[in-house]
mmCIF file with all atom_site columns, C-alpha atoms in Angstrom:
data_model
loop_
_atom_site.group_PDB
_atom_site.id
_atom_site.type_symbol
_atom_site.label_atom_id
_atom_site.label_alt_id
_atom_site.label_comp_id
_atom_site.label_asym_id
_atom_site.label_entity_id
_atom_site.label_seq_id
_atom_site.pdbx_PDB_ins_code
_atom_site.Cartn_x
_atom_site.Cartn_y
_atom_site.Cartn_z
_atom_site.occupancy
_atom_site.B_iso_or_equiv
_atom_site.pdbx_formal_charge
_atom_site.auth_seq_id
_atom_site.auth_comp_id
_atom_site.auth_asym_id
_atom_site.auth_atom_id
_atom_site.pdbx_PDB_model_num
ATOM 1  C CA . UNK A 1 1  ? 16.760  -11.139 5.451   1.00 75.00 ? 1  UNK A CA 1
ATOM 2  C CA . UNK A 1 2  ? 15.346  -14.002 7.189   1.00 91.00 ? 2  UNK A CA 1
ATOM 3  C CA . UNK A 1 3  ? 11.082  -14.010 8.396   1.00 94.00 ? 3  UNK A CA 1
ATOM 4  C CA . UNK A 1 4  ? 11.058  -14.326 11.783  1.00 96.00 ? 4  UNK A CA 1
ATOM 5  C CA . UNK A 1 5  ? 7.609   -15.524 11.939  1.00 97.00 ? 5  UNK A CA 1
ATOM 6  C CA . UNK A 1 6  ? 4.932   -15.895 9.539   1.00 96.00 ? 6  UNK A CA 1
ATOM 7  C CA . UNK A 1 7  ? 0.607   -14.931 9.759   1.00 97.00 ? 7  UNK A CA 1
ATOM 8  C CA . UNK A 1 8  ? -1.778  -15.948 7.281   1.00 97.00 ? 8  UNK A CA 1
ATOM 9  C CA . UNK A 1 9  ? -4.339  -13.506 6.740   1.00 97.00 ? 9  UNK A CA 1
ATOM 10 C CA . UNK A 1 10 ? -7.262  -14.018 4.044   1.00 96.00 ? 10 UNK A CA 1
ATOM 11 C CA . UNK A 1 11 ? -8.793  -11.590 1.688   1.00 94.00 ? 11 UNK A CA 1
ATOM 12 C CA . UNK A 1 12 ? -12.289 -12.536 1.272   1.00 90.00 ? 12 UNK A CA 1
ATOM 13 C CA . UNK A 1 13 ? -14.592 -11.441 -2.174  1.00 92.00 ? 13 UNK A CA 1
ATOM 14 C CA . UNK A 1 14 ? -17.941 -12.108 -2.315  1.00 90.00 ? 14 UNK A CA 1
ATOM 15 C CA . UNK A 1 15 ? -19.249 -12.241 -5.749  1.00 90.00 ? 15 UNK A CA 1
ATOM 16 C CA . UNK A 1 16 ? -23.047 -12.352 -7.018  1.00 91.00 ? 16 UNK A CA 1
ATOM 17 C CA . UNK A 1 17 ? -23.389 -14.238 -10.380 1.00 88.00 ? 17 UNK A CA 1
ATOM 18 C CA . UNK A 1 18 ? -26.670 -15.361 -11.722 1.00 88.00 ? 18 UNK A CA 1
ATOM 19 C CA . UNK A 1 19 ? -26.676 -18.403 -9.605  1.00 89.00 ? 19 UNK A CA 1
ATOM 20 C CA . UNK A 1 20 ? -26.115 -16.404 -6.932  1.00 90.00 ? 20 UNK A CA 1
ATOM 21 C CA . UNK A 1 21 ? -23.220 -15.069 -4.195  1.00 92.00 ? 21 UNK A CA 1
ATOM 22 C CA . UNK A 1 22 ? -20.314 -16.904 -4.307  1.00 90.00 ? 22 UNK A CA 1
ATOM 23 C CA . UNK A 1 23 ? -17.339 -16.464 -1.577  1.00 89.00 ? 23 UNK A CA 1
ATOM 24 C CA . UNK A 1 24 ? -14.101 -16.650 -2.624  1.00 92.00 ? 24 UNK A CA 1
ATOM 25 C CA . UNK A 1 25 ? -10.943 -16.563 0.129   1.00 93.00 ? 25 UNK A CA 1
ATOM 26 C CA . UNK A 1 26 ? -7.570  -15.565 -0.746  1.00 95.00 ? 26 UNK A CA 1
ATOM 27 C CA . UNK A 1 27 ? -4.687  -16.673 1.701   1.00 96.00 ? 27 UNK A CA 1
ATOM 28 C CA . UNK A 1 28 ? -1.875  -14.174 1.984   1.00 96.00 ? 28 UNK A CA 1
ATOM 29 C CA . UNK A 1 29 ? 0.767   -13.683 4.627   1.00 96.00 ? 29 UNK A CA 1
ATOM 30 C CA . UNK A 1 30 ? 2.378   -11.168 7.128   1.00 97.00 ? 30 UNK A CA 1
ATOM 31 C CA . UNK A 1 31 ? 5.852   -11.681 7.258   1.00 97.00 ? 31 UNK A CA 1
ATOM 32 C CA . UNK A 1 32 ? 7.724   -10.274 10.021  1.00 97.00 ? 32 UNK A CA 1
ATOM 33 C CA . UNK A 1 33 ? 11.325  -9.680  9.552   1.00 97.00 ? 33 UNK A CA 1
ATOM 34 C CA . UNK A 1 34 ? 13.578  -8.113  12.303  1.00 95.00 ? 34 UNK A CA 1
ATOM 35 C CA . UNK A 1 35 ? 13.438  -4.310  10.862  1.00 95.00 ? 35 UNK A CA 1
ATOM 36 C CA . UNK A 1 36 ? 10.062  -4.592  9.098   1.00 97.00 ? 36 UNK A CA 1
ATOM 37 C CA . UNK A 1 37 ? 6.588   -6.490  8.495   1.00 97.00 ? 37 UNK A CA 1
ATOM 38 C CA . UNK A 1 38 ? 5.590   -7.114  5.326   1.00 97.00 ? 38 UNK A CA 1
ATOM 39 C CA . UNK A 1 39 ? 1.754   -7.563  4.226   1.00 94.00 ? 39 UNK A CA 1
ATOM 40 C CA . UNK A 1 40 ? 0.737   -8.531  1.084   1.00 86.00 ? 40 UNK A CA 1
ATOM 41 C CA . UNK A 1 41 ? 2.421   -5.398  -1.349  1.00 89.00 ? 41 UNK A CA 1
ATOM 42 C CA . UNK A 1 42 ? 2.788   -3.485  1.633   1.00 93.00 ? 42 UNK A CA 1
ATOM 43 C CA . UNK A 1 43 ? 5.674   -2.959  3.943   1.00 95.00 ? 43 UNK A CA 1
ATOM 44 C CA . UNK A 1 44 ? 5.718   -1.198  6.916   1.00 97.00 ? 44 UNK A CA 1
ATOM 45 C CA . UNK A 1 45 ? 9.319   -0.078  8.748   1.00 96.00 ? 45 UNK A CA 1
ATOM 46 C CA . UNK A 1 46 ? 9.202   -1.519  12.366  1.00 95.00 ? 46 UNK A CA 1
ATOM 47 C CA . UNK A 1 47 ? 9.922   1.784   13.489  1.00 94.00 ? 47 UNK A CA 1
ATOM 48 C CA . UNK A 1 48 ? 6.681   3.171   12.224  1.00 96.00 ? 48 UNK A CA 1
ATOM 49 C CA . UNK A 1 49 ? 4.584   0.067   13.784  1.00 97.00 ? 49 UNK A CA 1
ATOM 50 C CA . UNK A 1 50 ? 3.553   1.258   17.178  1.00 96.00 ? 50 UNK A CA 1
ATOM 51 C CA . UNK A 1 51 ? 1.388   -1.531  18.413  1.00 96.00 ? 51 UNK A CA 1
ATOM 52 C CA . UNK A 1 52 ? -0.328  -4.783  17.130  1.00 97.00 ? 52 UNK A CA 1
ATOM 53 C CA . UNK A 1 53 ? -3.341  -5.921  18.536  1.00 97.00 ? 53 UNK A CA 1
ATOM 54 C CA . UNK A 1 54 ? -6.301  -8.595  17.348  1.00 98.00 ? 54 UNK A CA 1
ATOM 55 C CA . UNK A 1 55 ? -9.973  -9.351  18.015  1.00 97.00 ? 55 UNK A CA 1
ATOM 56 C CA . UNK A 1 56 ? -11.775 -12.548 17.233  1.00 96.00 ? 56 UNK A CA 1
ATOM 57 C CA . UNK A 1 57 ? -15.714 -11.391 16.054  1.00 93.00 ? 57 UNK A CA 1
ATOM 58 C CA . UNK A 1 58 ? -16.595 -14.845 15.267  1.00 93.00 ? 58 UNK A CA 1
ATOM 59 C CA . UNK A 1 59 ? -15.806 -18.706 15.771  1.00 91.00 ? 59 UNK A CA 1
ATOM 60 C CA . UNK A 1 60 ? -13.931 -18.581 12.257  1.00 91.00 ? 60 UNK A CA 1
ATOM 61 C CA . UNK A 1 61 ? -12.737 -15.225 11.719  1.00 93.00 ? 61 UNK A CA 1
ATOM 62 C CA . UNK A 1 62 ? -11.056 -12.236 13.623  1.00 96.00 ? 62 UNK A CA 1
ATOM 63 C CA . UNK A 1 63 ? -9.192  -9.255  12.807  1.00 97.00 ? 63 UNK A CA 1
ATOM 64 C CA . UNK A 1 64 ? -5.276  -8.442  13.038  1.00 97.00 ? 64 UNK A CA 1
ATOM 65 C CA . UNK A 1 65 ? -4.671  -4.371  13.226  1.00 98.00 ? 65 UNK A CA 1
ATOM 66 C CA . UNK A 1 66 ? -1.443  -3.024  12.518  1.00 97.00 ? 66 UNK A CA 1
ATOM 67 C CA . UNK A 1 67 ? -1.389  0.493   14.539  1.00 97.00 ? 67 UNK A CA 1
ATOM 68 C CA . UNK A 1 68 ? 1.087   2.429   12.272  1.00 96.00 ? 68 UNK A CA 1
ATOM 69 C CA . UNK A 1 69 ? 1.626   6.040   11.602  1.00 96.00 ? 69 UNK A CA 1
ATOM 70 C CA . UNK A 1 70 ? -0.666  5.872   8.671   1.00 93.00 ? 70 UNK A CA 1
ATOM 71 C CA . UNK A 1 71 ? -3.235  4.488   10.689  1.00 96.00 ? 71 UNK A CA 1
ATOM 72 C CA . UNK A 1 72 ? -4.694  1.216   11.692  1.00 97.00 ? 72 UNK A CA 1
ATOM 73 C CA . UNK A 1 73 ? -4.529  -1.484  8.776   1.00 96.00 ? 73 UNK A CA 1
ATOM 74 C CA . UNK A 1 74 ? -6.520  -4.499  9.213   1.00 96.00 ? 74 UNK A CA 1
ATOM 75 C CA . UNK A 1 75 ? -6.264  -8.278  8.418   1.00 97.00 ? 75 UNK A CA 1
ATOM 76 C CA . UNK A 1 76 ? -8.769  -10.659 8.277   1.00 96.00 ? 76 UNK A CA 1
ATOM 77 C CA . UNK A 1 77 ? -7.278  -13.790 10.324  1.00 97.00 ? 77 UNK A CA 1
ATOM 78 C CA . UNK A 1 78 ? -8.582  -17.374 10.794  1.00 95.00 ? 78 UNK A CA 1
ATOM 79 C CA . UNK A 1 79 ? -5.728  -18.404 13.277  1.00 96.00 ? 79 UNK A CA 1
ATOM 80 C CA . UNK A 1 80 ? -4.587  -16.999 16.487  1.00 96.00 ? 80 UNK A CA 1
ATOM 81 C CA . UNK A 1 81 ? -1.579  -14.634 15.964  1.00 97.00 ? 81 UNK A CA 1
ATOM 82 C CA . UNK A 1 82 ? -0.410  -14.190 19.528  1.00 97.00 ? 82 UNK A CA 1
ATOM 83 C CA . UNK A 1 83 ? 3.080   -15.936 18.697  1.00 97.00 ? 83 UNK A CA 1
ATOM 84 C CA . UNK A 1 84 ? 3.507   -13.335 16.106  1.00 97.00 ? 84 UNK A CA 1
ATOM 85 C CA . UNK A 1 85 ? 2.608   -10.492 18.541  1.00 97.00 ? 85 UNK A CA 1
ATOM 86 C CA . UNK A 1 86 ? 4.911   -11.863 20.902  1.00 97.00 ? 86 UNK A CA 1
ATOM 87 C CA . UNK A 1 87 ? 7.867   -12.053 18.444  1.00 96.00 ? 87 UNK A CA 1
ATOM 88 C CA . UNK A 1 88 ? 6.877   -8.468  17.776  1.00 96.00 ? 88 UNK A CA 1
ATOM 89 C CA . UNK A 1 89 ? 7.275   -7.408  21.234  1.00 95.00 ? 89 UNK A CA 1
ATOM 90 C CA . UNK A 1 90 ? 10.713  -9.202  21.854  1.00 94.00 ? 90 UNK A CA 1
ATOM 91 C CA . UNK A 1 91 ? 11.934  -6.688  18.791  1.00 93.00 ? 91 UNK A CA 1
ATOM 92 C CA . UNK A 1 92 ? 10.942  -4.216  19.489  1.00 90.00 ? 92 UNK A CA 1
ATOM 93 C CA . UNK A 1 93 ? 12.074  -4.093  22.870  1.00 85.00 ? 93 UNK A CA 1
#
């Protein structure tokens, strides 16, 4: 299957050496295909997906929550995803 649309997402790790804290940021994606999202290892069926939503907190960073019959699942995002909610919606339509 073809993605549909694409959202980088970053896993951030802070580390404390002897120096001191060091940050180190992962990029990863969220892959939407047209009967699932993908996230990382994970996979969710778009059936069990019941919403998508974000929040910026800061200037740099925000979150992207997948609402999902397991729960809510956050992302850490850098970029707006409102393209990827909106291809979202149209599916699921």
């Amino acid at each position: 299957m073809d993605i549909i649309f694409s959202q980088p997402f970053v896993v951030v790790e802070r580390k404390i050496e002897r120096t001191g804290q060091r940050t180190i940021e992962e990029e990863h994606t969220i892959e939407l295909y047209v009967d699932r999202i993908r996230a990382g290892q994970e996979d969710f069926a778009l059936g069990d997906v019941f919403d998508v939503s974000y929040r910026f907190t800061s200037a740099i960073y925000g979150f992207l929550y997948l609402h999902t019959n397991r729960g809510v699942v956050s992302y850490i995002i850098k970029k707006d995803p409102s393209i990827f909610i909106e291809e979202y919606k149209k599916l699921i339509q």
